[in-house]
Coordinates of C-alpha atoms and ligand atoms in Angstrom, one line a residue:
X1423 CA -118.3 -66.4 -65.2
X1424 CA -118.5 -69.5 -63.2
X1425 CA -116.6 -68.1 -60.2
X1426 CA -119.0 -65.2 -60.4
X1427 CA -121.9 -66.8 -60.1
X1428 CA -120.1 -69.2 -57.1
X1429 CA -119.1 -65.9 -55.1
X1430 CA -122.7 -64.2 -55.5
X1431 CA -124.2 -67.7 -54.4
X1432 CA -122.0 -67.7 -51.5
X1433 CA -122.7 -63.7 -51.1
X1434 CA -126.2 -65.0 -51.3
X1435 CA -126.4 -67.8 -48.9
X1436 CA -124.4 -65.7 -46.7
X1437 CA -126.9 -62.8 -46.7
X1438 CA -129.8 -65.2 -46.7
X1439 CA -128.6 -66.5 -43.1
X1440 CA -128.1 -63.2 -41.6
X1441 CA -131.2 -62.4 -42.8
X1442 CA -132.8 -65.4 -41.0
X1443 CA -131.1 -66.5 -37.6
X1444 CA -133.2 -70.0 -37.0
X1445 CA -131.6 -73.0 -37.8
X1446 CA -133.3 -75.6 -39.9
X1447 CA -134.0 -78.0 -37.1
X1448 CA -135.7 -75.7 -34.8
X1449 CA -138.2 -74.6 -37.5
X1450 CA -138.7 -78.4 -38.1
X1451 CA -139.0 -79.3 -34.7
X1452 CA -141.2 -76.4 -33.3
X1453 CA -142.3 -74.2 -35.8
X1454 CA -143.5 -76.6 -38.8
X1455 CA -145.6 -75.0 -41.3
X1456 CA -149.2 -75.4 -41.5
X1457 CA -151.2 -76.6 -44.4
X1458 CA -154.3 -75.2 -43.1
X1459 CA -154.4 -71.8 -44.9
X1460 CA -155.3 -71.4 -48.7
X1461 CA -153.2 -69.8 -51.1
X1462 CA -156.0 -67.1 -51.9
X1463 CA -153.7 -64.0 -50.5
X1464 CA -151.1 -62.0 -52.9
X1465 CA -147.5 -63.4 -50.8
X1466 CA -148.7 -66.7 -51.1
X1467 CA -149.3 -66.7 -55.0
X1468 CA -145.4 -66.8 -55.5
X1469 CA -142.0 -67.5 -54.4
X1470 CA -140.5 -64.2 -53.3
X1471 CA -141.4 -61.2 -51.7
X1472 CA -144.5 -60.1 -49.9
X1473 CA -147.3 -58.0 -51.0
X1474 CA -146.8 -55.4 -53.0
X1475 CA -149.0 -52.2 -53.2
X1476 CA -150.5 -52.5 -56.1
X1477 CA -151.2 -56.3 -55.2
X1478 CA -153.2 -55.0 -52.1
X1479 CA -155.2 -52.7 -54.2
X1480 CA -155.8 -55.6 -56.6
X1481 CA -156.6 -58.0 -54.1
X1482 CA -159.2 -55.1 -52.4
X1483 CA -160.4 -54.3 -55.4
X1484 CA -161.8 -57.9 -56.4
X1485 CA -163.6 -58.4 -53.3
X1486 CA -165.5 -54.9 -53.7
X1487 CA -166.1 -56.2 -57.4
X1488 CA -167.1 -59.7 -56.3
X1489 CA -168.9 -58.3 -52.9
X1490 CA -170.3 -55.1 -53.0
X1491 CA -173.2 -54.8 -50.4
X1492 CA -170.7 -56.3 -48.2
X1493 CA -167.0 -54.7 -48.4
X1494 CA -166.2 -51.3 -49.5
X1495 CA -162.9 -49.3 -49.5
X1496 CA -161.9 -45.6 -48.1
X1497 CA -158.5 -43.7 -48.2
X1498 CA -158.0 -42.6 -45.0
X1499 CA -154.8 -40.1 -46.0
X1500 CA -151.8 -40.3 -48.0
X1501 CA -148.0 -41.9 -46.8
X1502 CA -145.3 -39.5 -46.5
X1503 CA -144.7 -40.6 -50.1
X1504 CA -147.8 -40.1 -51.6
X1505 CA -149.3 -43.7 -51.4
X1506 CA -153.1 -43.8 -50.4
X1507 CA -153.7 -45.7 -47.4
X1508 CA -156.6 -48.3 -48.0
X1509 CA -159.2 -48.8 -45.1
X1510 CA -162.2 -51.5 -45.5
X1511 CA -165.0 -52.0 -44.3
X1512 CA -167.4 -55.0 -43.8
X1513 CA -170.2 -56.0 -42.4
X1514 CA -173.3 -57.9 -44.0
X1515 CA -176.8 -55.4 -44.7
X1516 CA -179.0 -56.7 -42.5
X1517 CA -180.8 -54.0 -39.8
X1518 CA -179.4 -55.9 -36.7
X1519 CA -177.1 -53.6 -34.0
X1520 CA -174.2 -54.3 -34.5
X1521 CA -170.7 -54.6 -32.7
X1522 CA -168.0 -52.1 -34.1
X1523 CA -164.4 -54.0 -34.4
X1524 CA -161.0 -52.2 -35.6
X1525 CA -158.2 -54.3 -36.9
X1526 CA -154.8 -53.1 -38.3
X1527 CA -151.8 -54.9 -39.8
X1528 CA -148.2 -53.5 -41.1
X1529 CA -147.5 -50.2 -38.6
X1530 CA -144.5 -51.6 -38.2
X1531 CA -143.3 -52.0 -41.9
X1532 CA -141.1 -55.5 -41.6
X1533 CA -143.9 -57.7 -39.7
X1534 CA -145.5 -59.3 -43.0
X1535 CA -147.7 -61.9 -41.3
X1536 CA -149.8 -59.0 -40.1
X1537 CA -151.3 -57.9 -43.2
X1538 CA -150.9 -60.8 -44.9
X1539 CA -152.9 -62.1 -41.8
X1540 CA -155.7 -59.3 -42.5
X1541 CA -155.7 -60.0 -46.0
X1542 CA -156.8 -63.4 -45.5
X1543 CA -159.4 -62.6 -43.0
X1544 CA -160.9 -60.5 -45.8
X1545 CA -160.8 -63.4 -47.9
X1546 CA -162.1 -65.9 -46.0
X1547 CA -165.2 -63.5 -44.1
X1548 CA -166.5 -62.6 -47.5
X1549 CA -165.9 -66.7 -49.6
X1550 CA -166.3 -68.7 -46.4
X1551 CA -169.5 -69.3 -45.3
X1552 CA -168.9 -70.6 -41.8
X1553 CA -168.0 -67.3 -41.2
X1554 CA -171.2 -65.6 -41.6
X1555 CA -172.1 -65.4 -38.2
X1556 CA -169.8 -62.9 -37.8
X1557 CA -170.7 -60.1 -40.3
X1558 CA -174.3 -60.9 -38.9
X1559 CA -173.0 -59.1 -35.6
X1560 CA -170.0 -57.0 -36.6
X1561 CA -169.2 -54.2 -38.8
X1562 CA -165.5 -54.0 -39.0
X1563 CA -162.8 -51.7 -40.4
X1564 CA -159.3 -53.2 -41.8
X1565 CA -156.6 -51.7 -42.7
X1566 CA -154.4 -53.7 -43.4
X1567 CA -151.0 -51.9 -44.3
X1568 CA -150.8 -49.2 -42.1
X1569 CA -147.1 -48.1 -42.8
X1570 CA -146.9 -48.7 -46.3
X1571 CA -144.0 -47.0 -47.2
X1572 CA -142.1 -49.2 -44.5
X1573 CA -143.5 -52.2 -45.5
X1574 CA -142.7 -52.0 -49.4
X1575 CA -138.8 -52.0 -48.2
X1576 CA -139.5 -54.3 -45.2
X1577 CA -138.2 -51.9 -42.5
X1578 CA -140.3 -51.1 -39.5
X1579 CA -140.4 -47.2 -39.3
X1580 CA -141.8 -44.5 -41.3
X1581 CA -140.6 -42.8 -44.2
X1582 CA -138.5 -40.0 -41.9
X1583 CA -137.8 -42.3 -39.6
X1584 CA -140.4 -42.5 -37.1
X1585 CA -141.6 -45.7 -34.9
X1586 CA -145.4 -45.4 -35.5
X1587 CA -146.4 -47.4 -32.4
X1588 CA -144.2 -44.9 -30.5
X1589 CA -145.8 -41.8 -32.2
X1590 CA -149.7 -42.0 -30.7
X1591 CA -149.6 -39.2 -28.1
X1592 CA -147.4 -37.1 -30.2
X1593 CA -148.1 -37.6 -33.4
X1594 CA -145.8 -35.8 -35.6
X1595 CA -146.3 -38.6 -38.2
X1596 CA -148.8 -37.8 -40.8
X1597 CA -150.0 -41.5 -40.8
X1598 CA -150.4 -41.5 -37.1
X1599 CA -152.4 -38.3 -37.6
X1600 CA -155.3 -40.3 -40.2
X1601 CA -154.7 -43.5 -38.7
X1602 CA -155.7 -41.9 -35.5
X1603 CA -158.4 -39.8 -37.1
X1604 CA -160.4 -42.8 -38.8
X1605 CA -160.0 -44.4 -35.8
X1606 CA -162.1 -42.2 -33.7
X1607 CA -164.8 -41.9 -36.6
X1608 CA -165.4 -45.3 -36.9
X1609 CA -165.3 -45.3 -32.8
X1610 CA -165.0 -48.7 -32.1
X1611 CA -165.9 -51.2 -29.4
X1612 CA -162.8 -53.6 -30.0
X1613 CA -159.6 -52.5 -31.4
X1614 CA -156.6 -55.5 -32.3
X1615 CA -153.1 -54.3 -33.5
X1616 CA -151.3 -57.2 -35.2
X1617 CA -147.5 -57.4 -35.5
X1618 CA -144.6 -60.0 -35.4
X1619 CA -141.6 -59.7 -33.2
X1620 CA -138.3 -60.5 -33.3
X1621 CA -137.5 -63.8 -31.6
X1622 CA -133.9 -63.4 -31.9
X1623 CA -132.5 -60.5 -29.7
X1624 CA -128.7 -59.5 -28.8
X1625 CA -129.9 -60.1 -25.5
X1626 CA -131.0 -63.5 -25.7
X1627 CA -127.5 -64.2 -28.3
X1628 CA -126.3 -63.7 -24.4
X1629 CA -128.2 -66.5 -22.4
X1630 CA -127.4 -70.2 -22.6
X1631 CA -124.4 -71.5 -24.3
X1632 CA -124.9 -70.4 -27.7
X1633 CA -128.0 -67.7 -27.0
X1634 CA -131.5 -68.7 -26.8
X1635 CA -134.5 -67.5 -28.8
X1636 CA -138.2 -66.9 -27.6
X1637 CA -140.4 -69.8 -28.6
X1638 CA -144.0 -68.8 -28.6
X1639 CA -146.2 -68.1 -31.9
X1640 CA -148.3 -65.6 -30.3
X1641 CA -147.7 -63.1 -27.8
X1642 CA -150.7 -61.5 -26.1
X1643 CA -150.0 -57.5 -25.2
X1644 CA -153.4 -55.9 -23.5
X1645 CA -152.6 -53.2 -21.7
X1646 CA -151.9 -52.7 -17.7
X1647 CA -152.6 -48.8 -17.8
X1648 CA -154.4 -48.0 -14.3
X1649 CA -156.3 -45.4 -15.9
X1650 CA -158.1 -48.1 -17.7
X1651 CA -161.4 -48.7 -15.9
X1652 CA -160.8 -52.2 -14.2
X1653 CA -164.1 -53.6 -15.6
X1654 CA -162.6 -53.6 -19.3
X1655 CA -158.6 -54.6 -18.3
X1656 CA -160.7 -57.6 -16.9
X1657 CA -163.1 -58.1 -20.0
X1658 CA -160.1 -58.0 -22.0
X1659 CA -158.3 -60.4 -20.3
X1660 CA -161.1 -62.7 -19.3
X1661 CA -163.0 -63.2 -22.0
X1662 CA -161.5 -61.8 -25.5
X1663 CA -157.7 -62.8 -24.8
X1664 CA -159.3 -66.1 -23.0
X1665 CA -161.2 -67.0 -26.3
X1666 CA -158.1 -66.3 -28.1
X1667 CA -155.6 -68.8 -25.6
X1668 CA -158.1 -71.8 -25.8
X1669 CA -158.4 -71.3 -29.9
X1670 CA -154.7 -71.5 -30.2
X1671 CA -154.6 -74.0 -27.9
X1672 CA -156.9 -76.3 -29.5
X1673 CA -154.8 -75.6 -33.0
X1674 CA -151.4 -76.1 -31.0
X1675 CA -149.6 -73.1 -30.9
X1676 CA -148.2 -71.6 -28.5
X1677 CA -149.0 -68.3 -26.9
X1678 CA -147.9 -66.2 -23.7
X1679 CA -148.6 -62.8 -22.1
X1680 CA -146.1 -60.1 -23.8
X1681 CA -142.5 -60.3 -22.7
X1682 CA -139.6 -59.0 -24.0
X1683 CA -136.1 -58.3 -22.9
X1684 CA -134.8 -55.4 -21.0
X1685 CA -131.2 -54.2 -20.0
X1686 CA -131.4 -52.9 -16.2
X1687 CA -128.1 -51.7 -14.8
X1688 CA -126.6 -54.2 -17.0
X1689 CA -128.3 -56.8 -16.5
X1690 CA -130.9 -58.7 -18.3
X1691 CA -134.3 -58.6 -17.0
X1692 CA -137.8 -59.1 -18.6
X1693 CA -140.8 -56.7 -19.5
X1694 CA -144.0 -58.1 -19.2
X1695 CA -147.2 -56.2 -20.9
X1696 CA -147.3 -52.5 -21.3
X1697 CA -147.9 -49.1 -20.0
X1698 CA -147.6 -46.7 -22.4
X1699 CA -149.8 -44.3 -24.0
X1700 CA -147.6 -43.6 -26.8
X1701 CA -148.6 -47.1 -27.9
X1702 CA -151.7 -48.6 -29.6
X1703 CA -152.3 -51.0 -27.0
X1704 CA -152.8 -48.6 -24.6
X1705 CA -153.6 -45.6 -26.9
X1706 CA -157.1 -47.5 -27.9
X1707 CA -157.5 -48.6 -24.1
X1708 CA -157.8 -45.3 -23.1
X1709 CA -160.5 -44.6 -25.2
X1710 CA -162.7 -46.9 -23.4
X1711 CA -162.4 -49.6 -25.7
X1712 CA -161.4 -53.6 -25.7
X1713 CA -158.1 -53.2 -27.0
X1714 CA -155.3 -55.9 -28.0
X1715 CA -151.7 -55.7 -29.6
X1716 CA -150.4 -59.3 -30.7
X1717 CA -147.2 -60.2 -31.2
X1718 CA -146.6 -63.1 -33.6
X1719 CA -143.4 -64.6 -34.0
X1720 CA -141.5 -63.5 -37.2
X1721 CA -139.5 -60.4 -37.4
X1722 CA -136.3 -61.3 -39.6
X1723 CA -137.7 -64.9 -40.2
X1724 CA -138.2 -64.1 -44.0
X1725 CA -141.2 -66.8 -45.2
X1726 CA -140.2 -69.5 -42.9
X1727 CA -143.3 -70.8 -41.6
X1728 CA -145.0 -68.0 -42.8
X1729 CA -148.2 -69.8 -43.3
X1730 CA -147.8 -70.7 -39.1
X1731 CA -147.7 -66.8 -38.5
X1732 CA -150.9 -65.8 -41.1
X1733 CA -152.6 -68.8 -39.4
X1734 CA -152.1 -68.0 -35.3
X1735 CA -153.0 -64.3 -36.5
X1736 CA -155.7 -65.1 -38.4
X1737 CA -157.4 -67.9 -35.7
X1738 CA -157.0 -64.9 -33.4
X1739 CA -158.8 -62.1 -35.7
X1740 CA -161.5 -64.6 -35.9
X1741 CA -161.9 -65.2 -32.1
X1742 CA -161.8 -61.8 -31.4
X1743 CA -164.9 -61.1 -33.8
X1744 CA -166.4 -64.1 -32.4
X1745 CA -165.6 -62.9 -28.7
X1746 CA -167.2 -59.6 -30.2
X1747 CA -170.1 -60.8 -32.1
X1748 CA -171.6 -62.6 -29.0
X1749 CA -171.4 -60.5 -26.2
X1750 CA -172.6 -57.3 -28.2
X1751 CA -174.5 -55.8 -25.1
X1752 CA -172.1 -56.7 -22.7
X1753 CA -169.2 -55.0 -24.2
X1754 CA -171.7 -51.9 -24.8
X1755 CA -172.7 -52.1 -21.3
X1756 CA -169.1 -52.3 -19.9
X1757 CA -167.9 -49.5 -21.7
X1758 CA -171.0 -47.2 -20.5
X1759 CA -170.0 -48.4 -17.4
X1760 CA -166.6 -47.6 -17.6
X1761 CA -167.1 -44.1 -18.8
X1762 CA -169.2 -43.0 -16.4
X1763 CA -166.3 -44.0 -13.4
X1764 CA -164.3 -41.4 -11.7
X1765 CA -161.4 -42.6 -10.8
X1766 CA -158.1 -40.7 -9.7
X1767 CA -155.6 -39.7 -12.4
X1768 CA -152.6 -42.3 -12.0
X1769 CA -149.7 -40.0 -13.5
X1770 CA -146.7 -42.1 -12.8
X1771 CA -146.4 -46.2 -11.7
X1772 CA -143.9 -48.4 -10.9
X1773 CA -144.1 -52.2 -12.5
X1774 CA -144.2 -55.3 -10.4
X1775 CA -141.1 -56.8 -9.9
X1776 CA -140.7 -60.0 -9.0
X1777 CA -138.6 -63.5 -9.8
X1778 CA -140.3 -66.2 -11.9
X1779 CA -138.6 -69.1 -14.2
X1780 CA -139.1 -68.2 -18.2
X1781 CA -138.9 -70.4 -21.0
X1782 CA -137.1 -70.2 -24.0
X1783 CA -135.5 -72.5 -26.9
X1784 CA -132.1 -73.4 -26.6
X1785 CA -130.4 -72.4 -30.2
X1786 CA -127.9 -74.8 -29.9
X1787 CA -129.5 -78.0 -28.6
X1788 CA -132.7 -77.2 -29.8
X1789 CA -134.6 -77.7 -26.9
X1790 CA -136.8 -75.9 -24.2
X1791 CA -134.3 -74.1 -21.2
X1792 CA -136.1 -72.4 -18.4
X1793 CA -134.0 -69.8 -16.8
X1794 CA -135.2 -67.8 -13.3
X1795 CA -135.3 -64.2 -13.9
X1796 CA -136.6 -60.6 -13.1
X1797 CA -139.6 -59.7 -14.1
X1798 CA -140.8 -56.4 -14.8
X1799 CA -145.0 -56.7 -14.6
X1800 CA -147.3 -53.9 -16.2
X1801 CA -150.0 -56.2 -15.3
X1802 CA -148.9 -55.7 -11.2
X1803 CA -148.0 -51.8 -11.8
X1804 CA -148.9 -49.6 -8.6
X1805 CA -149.6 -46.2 -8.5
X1806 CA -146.3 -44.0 -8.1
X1807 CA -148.4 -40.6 -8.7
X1808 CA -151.8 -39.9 -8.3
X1809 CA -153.8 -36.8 -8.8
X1810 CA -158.1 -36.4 -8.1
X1811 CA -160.1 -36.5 -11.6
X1812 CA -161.0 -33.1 -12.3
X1813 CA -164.1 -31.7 -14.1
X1814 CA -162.6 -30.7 -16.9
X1815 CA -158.8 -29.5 -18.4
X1816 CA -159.0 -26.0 -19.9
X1817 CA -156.3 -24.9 -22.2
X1818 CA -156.0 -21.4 -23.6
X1819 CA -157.7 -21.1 -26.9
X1820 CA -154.0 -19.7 -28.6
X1821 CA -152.8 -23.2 -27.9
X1822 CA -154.0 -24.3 -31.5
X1823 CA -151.5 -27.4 -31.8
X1824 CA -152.5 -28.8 -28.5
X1825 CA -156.3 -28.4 -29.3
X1826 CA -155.8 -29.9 -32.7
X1827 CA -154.1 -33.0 -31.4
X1828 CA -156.6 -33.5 -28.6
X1829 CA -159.1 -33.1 -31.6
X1830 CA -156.9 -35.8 -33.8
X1831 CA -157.4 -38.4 -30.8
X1832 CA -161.1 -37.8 -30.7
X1833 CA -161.4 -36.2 -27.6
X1834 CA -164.2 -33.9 -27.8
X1835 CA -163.2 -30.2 -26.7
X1836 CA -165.7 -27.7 -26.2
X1837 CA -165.4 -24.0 -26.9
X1838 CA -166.6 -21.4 -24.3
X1839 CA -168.9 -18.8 -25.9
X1840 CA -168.7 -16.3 -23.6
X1841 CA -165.8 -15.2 -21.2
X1842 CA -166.6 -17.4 -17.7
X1843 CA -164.9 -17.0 -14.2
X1844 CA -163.7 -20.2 -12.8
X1845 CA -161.7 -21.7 -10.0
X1846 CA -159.1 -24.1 -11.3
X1847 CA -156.0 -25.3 -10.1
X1848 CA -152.9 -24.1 -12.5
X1849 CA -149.5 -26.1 -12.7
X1850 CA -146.2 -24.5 -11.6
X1851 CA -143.3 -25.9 -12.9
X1852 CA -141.0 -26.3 -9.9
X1853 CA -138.2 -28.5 -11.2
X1854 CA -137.1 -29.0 -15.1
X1855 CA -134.6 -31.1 -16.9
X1856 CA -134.3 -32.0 -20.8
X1857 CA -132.7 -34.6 -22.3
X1858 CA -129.8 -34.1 -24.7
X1859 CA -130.7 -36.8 -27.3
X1860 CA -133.7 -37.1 -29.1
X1861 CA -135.8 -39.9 -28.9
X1862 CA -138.4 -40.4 -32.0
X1863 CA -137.0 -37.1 -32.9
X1864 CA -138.0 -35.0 -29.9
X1865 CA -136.0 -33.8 -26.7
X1866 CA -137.7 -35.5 -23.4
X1867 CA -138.6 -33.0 -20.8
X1868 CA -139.2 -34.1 -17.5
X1869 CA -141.4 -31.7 -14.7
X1870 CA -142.6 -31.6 -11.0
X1871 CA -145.1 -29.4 -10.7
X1872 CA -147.2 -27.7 -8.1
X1873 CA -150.9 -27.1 -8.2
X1874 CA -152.3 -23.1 -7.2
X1875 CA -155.7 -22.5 -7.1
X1876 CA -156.8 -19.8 -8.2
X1877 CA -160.0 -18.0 -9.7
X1878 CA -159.4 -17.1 -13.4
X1879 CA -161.5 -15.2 -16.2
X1880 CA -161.3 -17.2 -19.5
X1881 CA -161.9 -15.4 -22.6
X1882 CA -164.4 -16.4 -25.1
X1883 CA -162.9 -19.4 -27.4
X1884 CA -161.1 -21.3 -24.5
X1885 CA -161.0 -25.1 -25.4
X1886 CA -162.8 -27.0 -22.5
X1887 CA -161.9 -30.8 -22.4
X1888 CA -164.7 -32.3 -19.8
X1889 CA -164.0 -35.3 -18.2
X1890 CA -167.2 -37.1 -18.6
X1891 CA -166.5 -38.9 -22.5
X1892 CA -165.3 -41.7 -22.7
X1893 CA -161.8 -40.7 -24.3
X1894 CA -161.0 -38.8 -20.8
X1895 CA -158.7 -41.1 -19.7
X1896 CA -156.6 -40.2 -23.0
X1897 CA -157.1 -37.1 -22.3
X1898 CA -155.7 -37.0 -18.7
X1899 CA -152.4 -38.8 -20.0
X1900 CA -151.4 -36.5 -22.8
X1901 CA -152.2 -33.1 -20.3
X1902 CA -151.2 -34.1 -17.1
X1903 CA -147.4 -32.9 -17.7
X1904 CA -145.3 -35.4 -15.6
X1905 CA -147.1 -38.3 -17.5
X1906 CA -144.5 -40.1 -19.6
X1907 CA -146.3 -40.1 -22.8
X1908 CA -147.8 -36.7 -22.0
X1909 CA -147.6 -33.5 -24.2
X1910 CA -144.8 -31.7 -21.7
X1911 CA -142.7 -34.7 -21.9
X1912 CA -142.7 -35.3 -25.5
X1913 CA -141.9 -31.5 -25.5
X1914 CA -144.8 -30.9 -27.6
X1915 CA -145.5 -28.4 -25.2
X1916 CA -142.0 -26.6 -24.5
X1917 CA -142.0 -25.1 -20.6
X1918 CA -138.9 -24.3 -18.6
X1919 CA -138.5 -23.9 -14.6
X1920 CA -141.0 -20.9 -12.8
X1921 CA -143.2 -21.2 -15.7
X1922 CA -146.8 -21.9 -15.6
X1923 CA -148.1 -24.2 -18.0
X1924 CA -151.3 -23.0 -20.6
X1925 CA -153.7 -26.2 -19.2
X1926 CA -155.6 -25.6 -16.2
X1927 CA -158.0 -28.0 -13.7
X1928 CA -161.1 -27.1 -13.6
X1929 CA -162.1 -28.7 -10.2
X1930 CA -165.7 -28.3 -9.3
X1931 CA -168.9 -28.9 -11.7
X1932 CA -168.5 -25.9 -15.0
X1933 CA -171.8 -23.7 -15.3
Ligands
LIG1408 ZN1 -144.5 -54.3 -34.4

């Protein structure tokens, strides 16, 4: 019996480590927990675990009990396995215009701190009055456990597999599809996606002596998609993210622009922000909105300064509702602004690349290395492809799954009611490849195309996408076809060589 219970404590202690790479003395020494959040949220009332589903619904629940004129709850759909997905709302019932904010925690199923984060910015909005300011000016929409099937066995995708911050131009999951869907309802002003990340990667195990692990407790990732009207990349950066530095600053914790670590022909370079439409970041950018994704450090950390994580996330939600709840008309007026642009189509971009030193923690000594290295910049990507706005994008009205996922992201499509004669320019596929593995379950197809004018009769019922709402830069990146997140290259649309593709340009003003 007693060598039983010696061999499962060694099993244990074993497991326990793998679980959790960080050493003892570097959680003392840089990450010490913080006594500065209340023990008011469900993973914080005991030992083990994290929140369970029926302990979110619980914890909800109350406050709608406790708070009714203030916070109520929705469902916006069902998981793959049947569990309702709770979204809140809040906001205080006074007349006043008011700021919309979207915040979102647990797409990726084993970042805890994000909902937990959430969680507690319910609870402290609606029981702390220093916080009142804020519901004054904002009417906000949580949900806080976005993957919850992932998250109630701690593993980042989706029940059949999918990444759901891979999956927004696609969407073939069915939470994408009513995350994305209450998302354009509620049409927000500011949109934050919270996560963790994993601070110890098999490419940092390589650097130093003994590997090295990132050392920041918040990671800022706004997005350096050109398509996004420079007036709100620079609002974003400038003031919401700004706030959000100087807060953490003043609290001590440490915070950086997005990195992460990339192999390039073997070696080990450095990402910096992000691109791509297939994530929220971006996703939400292109709908003309002030849109964050942060990065908290925490993936595989277990509860080790988990209080830390809820608390950077938490001092960040707030100063983003702050950020929002002051500058109501300047964000509003920004975003008119930017919708009303008309910029050329960037297609395809090439990241800055340049060499800088980064920091890290040494895992061995414990203490701060700085090594020179490649970066990768989203935030200095230049324009690789470009292609004039057009009017519109016309797609032929038999192309109902295209149409329906245009109609998922809230781009507004408009149906002719009579058969119309246009001019439009039509893509030729001129050169085709496919990839032989799937990636998030579909085969990559990559295109060149050519463009032929040509005058065309369009039946009654054709789908007309004009460019002139504000989700048109989402638009443009899921139908151009050699757009990497787009609907050719996902193969949601299947083409092959000589073919020409269903989606026209519609170049001059539609009568
Ligand atoms: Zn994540």
């Amino acid at each position: 019996m007693k060598k039983i219970l010696i061999i499962s404590c060694v099993l244990m202690g074993f497991a326990m480590s793998a679980q959790n790479p960080q050493t003892k003395k570097i959680t003392k020494k840089f990450f010490p927990d913080t006594e500065e959040v209340l023990n008011t949220t469900p993973a914080l009332q005991k030992k083990r675990g994290f929140t369970d589903y029926e302990e979110l619904l619980d914890f909800l629940n109350n406050l709608v009990e406790k708070y009714p004129d203030q916070i109520s709850i929705s469902f916006i759909g069902e998981s793959q396995k049947g569990r309702e997905i709770p979204m809140v709302k809040l906001t205080a019932p006074n007349a006043k215009e008011k700021i919309k904010v979207w915040m979102q925690g647990g797409l990726h199923g084993n970042e805890p701190a994000s909902t937990e984060s959430m969680l507690y910015l319910l609870d402290r909005l609606l029981n702390d009055e220093s916080y009142a300011d804020i519901l004054n000016n904002v009417e906000l929409a949580v949900v806080p456990m976005a993957n919850i099937d992932g998250y109630l066995k701690n593993n980042r995708y989706a029940a059949n597999g999918l990444d759901l911050n891979r999956d927004q131009t696609k969407l073939m999951a069915p939470e994408t599809v009513v995350l994305k869907k209450a998302y354009a309802e509620f049409n927000p002003e500011v949109a934050v996606d919270f996560h963790e990340y994993r601070p110890y990667r098999r490419d940092y195990a390589r650097m130093g002596d003994f590997g090295v692990t990132n050392m920041y407790d918040a990671m800022f990732l706004y997005s350096g998609n050109l398509n996004i009207p420079e007036n709100l990349r620079n609002l974003t950066n400038g003031l919401f993210v700004e706030n959000a530095r100087q807060l953490l600053d003043k609290n001590e914790y440490t915070h950086h622009p997005y990195i992460s670590s990339t192999k390039h022909y073997g070696d080990i370079h450095i990402n910096q922000g992000s691109i791509s439409a297939r994530s929220s970041a971006t996703n939400n950018a292109l709908t003309n909105t002030i849109s964050s994704l942060i990065e908290i450090r925490g993936v595989a950390l277990g509860k080790t300064s988990f209080k830390r994580r809820m608390h950077s996330s938490f001092l960040i939600a707030v100063s983003y509702l702050r950020s929002a709840a002051e500058n109501i008309q300047l964000v509003k007026d920004e975003i008119k602004k930017a919708t009303s642009q008309e910029n050329d189509v960037v297609i395809n971009y090439e990241r800055g690349v340049y060499k800088d030193k980064v920091q890290f923690i040494d895992v061995s000594a414990a203490e701060y290395v700085e090594f020179e290295m490649t970066i990768r910049d989203a935030w200095k990507a230049k324009a690789k492809l470009k292609r004039p706005r057009p009017k519109a994008y016309i797609i032929d009205a038999k192309r109902t799954l295209l149409i329906e996922k245009l109609e998922t992201l809230g781009i507004k499509v408009r149906y002719l009611d009579e058969e119309k004669d246009y001019e439009v320019e039509q893509y030729i596929v001129e050169s085709y490849s496919k990839k032989p593995i799937r990636y998030e379950k579909m085969k990559l197809q990559s295109v060149e195309v050519s463009l032929v004018k040509e005058n065309k009769t369009f039946p009654k019922g054709t789908a007309v996408i004009m460019m002139d709402q504000r989700r048109a830069n989402l638009a443009s990146i899921v139908l151009e076809p050699e757009a990497p997140n787009s609907f050719v290259s996902f193969g949601v649309l299947e083409t092959q060589k000589g073919e020409t593709l269903p989606i026209y340009r519609l170049i001059n003003e539609a009568q």
